[in-house]
Amino acid sequence: MPESGLHTATAASESWLEVIDSDSPLLLITPHGGRAEPRTRSLPNPKVNDLHTADITRGLAVRLGASALINVAMDRNRLDCNRLSQIIERAPWLLEMIADRVGAIVARHGRVTVLLIHGWNIIEPRLDFGLGLRTSGGELRPPGSACVSASDDFINGPLAGLADRLHRHGIEPTYGMRYPGGGLQNLLQAFTARHSQSSNAPLRSISETAVNGFVDAAQLELSVSIRMPGELRARCEDAIAQVFSANGADWHAPRAPLVVNRAPRPRAPKSEIGAAATVAAPGRVGIEFYDPAARIGAMASFDVGGAGIGARIMMLFDRHRAALFTAEGRPTRSSSAVAHGPLSLRREGESIVLAFRGPAVIVPDATAYLSIERALASGRLDGDTEVNARFEIDHAGGEFDFDRILSSFGATQDRASSSASFGRIAGRVCIDGAARTVHGFARAGMSFTGLGPDKFTARRMIWACFEDKEAPRALEARSVATADSPPGCSARILGAGGWSPCELRDLMIDTPSVEEPPHRIFASLTRSDGSSCEVEGHVECFIPLSRPGPGNSRIYTSLGFASFRTGAHRGAGMFEYSRVADSVPTAVDENNEYDSDSD
């Protein structure tokens, strides 16, 4: 239908819902297109709204001549329009509107296609299909008690065609990788047989229509880079429009069909899903560096063990700015390299090379990352961020077997001398269209921020490198406080003769509030011969972060790069100060989560 055939109306009593009606067989729904309210900032673990999905859905509705129900303003922390229980309790009229439109479309066309547009807060170009299915053993199977929301013809027809187009556009398609849409309360499950016996009439009506085979529904989880304005978003929208266009465009399904096994996947044995498995910390390897002259720092890491599955690189530059790329899924590993999409870390002889070329979100003020929603709203996408830096391994610290860390993570964790190497790094960084040369101090091996237990009340850590021959080559210090034991402290200094353990007498990294950098960094160490080493640090750039903690708490972290001084010797390195809070200790919006829980 041409654009002139559409009419748009806003529900008189609910201005947050935009309604577009047409006579198309396609219905688009945007459950999380609103923004966080002021009240949300007081919540310890709020959810993130799916930025840009309202605009994307509106544009697709126009291009496809489709009907649409678009949440343009409701904060999901007040009303989650992807949760059936919340809709039934707080906005039953919304489920009635969906049922009315599904019934009317089926009456006109004999069937209905429903696309639910969501956001996924990773940055790599990826679109995850939610169908009540997950990839398992080379086929698609429902997780748990999920019901499948689409026919095999739809999955191997338009959806497979869309996956093929996305792949050719540099956007990775996956099936239920993170959000299969299989939860009982997930709106997608309304379009399956799962609720055919519901006591709620509109929900029962939608489900009965699905039982009769008249509904194909899919949840489209769009990553950040294909939601932010730019070329990747345009490619994604073009692919969706071409596949679902009313003009009968060929969707070019791939030759090898996907195998859809609708039998529920067998439950894993308790030994695989017990407490030990759920609390396993991710094993991370990576590299961190800082150039005090260029004032550019970067930290890159890969999850190669434990519960983590992902990779990321963050750069802090120009004092206040931040650039971030994140990816999800198992990195590709070999005996001497690890990679995830455009990000890689590989050993070349006596060097370790960090390489990245891809999309990154540029945020003008790193303090915005206390709220991922606020950060994404203030940021923009740089599609050609690039890093190429070479770290020269310094063997003065003794054994450092990078290949061994990659191939058998965990075997070296209790051997401090082999867990990390310190030295110099040189290379080139291109951020926001500006190329910069870097010559800095670096640390490679087990990730600095990936060290240590999750259960702590406060954690303070630093590492520093020094250039003068008379100064220590490097040092590390760490203090971890828990609720039921005295603080655990450790420190070591790297000299010409190798690493020497030290007594950590004091480690100060304190901030007046979560939005402010530490005013002072100070460490006092005592060597085994009784001599002392005092280190002063000055923050050059930092980023505040928050994440869910144990119980209903929140973990606040101040992380960044600093210049360091011991005596007359100068160097640079990193710091981290994390603490657990039971309430939000700030007046700034704390709505920070890395993953939008839309499943």
Short mmCIF file of C-alpha atoms in Angstrom, two decimals, residues 137-338:
data_model
loop_
_atom_site.label_atom_id
_atom_site.label_comp_id
_atom_site.label_asym_id
_atom_site.label_seq_id
_atom_site.Cartn_x
_atom_site.Cartn_y
_atom_site.Cartn_z
CA GLY A 137 23.19 -29.63 17.82
CA GLY A 138 22.77 -28.28 14.30
CA GLU A 139 19.01 -27.80 14.56
CA LEU A 140 16.50 -25.39 16.09
CA ARG A 141 14.79 -26.61 19.27
CA PRO A 142 12.57 -24.98 21.91
CA PRO A 143 14.27 -24.22 25.22
CA GLY A 144 12.36 -25.40 28.27
CA SER A 145 8.59 -25.29 27.75
CA ALA A 146 8.65 -22.74 24.94
CA CYS A 147 6.28 -23.06 22.00
CA VAL A 148 7.35 -22.23 18.45
CA SER A 149 5.82 -19.03 17.07
CA ALA A 150 6.10 -19.66 13.32
CA SER A 151 5.66 -22.34 10.69
CA ASP A 152 8.55 -24.18 9.08
CA ASP A 153 7.65 -22.51 5.77
CA PHE A 154 8.00 -19.07 7.35
CA ILE A 155 11.27 -19.95 9.12
CA ASN A 156 12.79 -21.44 5.97
CA GLY A 157 11.14 -18.87 3.72
CA PRO A 158 11.02 -15.14 4.52
CA LEU A 159 13.02 -15.41 7.75
CA ALA A 160 15.81 -17.44 6.17
CA GLY A 161 15.78 -15.01 3.27
CA LEU A 162 16.16 -12.12 5.68
CA ALA A 163 19.04 -13.92 7.42
CA ASP A 164 20.76 -14.36 4.07
CA ARG A 165 20.38 -10.70 3.15
CA LEU A 166 21.61 -9.55 6.55
CA HIS A 167 24.69 -11.76 6.29
CA ARG A 168 25.54 -10.27 2.91
CA HIS A 169 25.19 -6.81 4.44
CA GLY A 170 27.72 -7.60 7.18
CA ILE A 171 25.06 -8.20 9.86
CA GLU A 172 25.25 -11.55 11.62
CA PRO A 173 21.89 -13.38 11.96
CA THR A 174 21.37 -15.85 14.82
CA TYR A 175 18.45 -17.89 16.14
CA GLY A 176 17.70 -17.51 19.83
CA MET A 177 21.33 -16.91 20.68
CA ARG A 178 20.41 -14.63 23.56
CA TYR A 179 16.66 -14.03 23.38
CA PRO A 180 14.69 -17.01 22.02
CA GLY A 181 11.38 -15.49 23.13
CA GLY A 182 10.48 -18.65 25.01
CA GLY A 183 9.50 -17.31 28.44
CA LEU A 184 5.94 -17.98 29.56
CA GLN A 185 5.24 -14.24 29.98
CA ASN A 186 7.00 -13.17 26.79
CA LEU A 187 4.60 -11.43 24.40
CA LEU A 188 5.87 -13.62 21.56
CA GLN A 189 4.39 -16.68 23.29
CA ALA A 190 0.92 -15.14 22.92
CA PHE A 191 1.24 -15.98 19.21
CA THR A 192 1.65 -19.71 19.91
CA ALA A 193 -0.55 -22.54 21.22
CA ARG A 194 0.81 -21.99 24.72
CA HIS A 195 -2.06 -19.80 25.96
CA SER A 196 -4.99 -21.43 24.16
CA GLN A 197 -6.58 -22.34 27.51
CA SER A 198 -5.97 -18.94 29.13
CA SER A 199 -8.76 -17.42 31.21
CA ASN A 200 -7.97 -14.07 29.59
CA ALA A 201 -10.23 -13.78 26.53
CA PRO A 202 -7.98 -11.63 24.28
CA LEU A 203 -4.93 -13.80 25.01
CA ARG A 204 -6.93 -16.97 24.41
CA SER A 205 -8.24 -15.56 21.13
CA ILE A 206 -4.73 -14.77 19.83
CA SER A 207 -3.46 -18.18 20.87
CA GLU A 208 -6.40 -20.02 19.27
CA THR A 209 -5.70 -18.20 16.01
CA ALA A 210 -2.13 -19.47 16.22
CA VAL A 211 -3.34 -23.03 16.94
CA ASN A 212 -5.31 -22.91 13.68
CA GLY A 213 -2.09 -22.15 11.78
CA PHE A 214 -2.94 -18.57 10.82
CA VAL A 215 -0.05 -16.81 12.59
CA ASP A 216 3.67 -16.47 11.91
CA ALA A 217 5.42 -14.35 14.55
CA ALA A 218 9.05 -13.49 15.16
CA GLN A 219 10.93 -11.36 17.67
CA LEU A 220 13.69 -9.31 16.02
CA GLU A 221 16.47 -8.35 18.45
CA LEU A 222 18.50 -5.55 16.84
CA SER A 223 21.93 -4.79 18.24
CA VAL A 224 23.03 -1.22 18.93
CA SER A 225 24.97 -0.76 15.70
CA ILE A 226 21.94 -1.61 13.56
CA ARG A 227 19.64 0.65 15.60
CA MET A 228 21.75 3.81 15.73
CA PRO A 229 21.40 6.04 12.67
CA GLY A 230 23.97 5.14 10.03
CA GLU A 231 24.77 2.83 7.16
CA LEU A 232 24.32 -0.41 9.11
CA ARG A 233 20.83 0.60 10.22
CA ALA A 234 19.92 1.56 6.66
CA ARG A 235 21.12 -1.84 5.41
CA CYS A 236 19.11 -3.64 8.08
CA GLU A 237 15.94 -1.68 7.35
CA ASP A 238 16.39 -2.25 3.60
CA ALA A 239 16.76 -6.00 4.13
CA ILE A 240 13.59 -6.20 6.27
CA ALA A 241 11.65 -4.04 3.83
CA GLN A 242 12.77 -6.04 0.80
CA VAL A 243 11.82 -9.38 2.35
CA PHE A 244 8.44 -8.36 3.76
CA SER A 245 7.43 -5.90 1.07
CA ALA A 246 3.89 -6.24 -0.24
CA ASN A 247 5.19 -6.08 -3.81
CA GLY A 248 6.15 -9.77 -3.70
CA ALA A 249 9.91 -9.27 -3.78
CA ASP A 250 11.88 -12.49 -3.88
CA TRP A 251 13.43 -13.25 -0.50
CA HIS A 252 16.10 -15.62 -1.86
CA ALA A 253 16.01 -18.32 0.80
CA PRO A 254 19.26 -20.28 1.14
CA ARG A 255 19.37 -23.77 -0.34
CA ALA A 256 20.06 -25.74 2.85
CA PRO A 257 16.88 -25.62 4.98
CA LEU A 258 17.02 -25.19 8.74
CA VAL A 259 15.91 -28.24 10.70
CA VAL A 260 13.19 -27.28 13.16
CA ASN A 261 12.74 -29.86 15.91
CA ARG A 262 9.67 -28.85 17.88
CA ALA A 263 10.24 -31.37 20.65
CA PRO A 264 11.43 -29.62 23.84
CA ARG A 265 15.14 -29.91 24.49
CA PRO A 266 15.94 -32.40 27.28
CA ARG A 267 16.73 -30.73 30.58
CA ALA A 268 20.40 -30.61 31.54
CA PRO A 269 21.48 -32.77 34.49
CA LYS A 270 21.56 -30.93 37.81
CA SER A 271 25.33 -31.18 37.92
CA GLU A 272 25.46 -28.93 34.85
CA ILE A 273 23.05 -26.30 36.13
CA GLY A 274 23.85 -26.30 39.83
CA ALA A 275 25.13 -23.48 41.96
CA ALA A 276 28.76 -24.01 41.03
CA ALA A 277 28.01 -23.51 37.36
CA THR A 278 25.86 -20.42 37.84
CA VAL A 279 28.45 -18.54 39.87
CA ALA A 280 31.48 -19.44 37.79
CA ALA A 281 33.32 -16.24 36.96
CA PRO A 282 34.36 -15.63 33.36
CA GLY A 283 37.98 -16.34 32.55
CA ARG A 284 39.22 -13.32 30.61
CA VAL A 285 42.41 -12.70 28.70
CA GLY A 286 43.24 -9.35 27.23
CA ILE A 287 45.43 -6.30 27.07
CA GLU A 288 45.33 -2.81 28.55
CA PHE A 289 47.47 0.16 27.56
CA TYR A 290 47.75 3.88 28.15
CA ASP A 291 49.73 6.55 26.34
CA PRO A 292 50.13 9.51 28.74
CA ALA A 293 51.31 11.83 25.96
CA ALA A 294 48.41 11.13 23.59
CA ARG A 295 46.05 10.59 26.54
CA ILE A 296 44.55 7.49 24.93
CA GLY A 297 43.91 4.31 26.86
CA ALA A 298 42.33 1.03 25.80
CA MET A 299 41.27 -2.20 27.44
CA ALA A 300 40.32 -5.24 25.38
CA SER A 301 39.35 -8.65 26.70
CA PHE A 302 37.93 -12.00 25.62
CA ASP A 303 35.98 -14.53 27.68
CA VAL A 304 37.80 -17.84 27.21
CA GLY A 305 36.64 -19.77 30.27
CA GLY A 306 33.98 -19.93 32.95
CA ALA A 307 30.50 -18.51 32.43
CA GLY A 308 31.34 -15.55 30.20
CA ILE A 309 30.75 -15.55 26.46
CA GLY A 310 31.85 -12.38 24.76
CA ALA A 311 34.51 -9.84 23.94
CA ARG A 312 34.88 -6.10 24.19
CA ILE A 313 37.20 -3.16 23.66
CA MET A 314 36.81 0.19 25.38
CA MET A 315 38.89 3.26 24.69
CA LEU A 316 39.05 6.37 26.86
CA PHE A 317 40.44 9.47 25.21
CA ASP A 318 40.44 13.26 25.28
CA ARG A 319 39.96 13.01 29.07
CA HIS A 320 36.17 12.58 28.99
CA ARG A 321 35.25 10.65 25.83
CA ALA A 322 34.71 6.90 25.46
CA ALA A 323 34.50 4.47 22.54
CA LEU A 324 33.01 1.01 23.09
CA PHE A 325 32.56 -2.19 21.09
CA THR A 326 30.98 -5.30 22.62
CA ALA A 327 30.20 -8.72 21.19
CA GLU A 328 28.49 -11.81 22.48
CA GLY A 329 29.19 -15.47 21.79
CA ARG A 330 32.19 -17.76 22.05
CA PRO A 331 35.39 -16.20 20.71
CA THR A 332 37.40 -18.14 18.14
CA ARG A 333 40.55 -19.50 19.74
CA SER A 334 43.75 -21.07 18.47
CA SER A 335 47.04 -21.86 20.20
CA SER A 336 48.30 -18.32 19.67
CA ALA A 337 45.30 -16.11 18.97
CA VAL A 338 41.79 -15.25 20.07
#
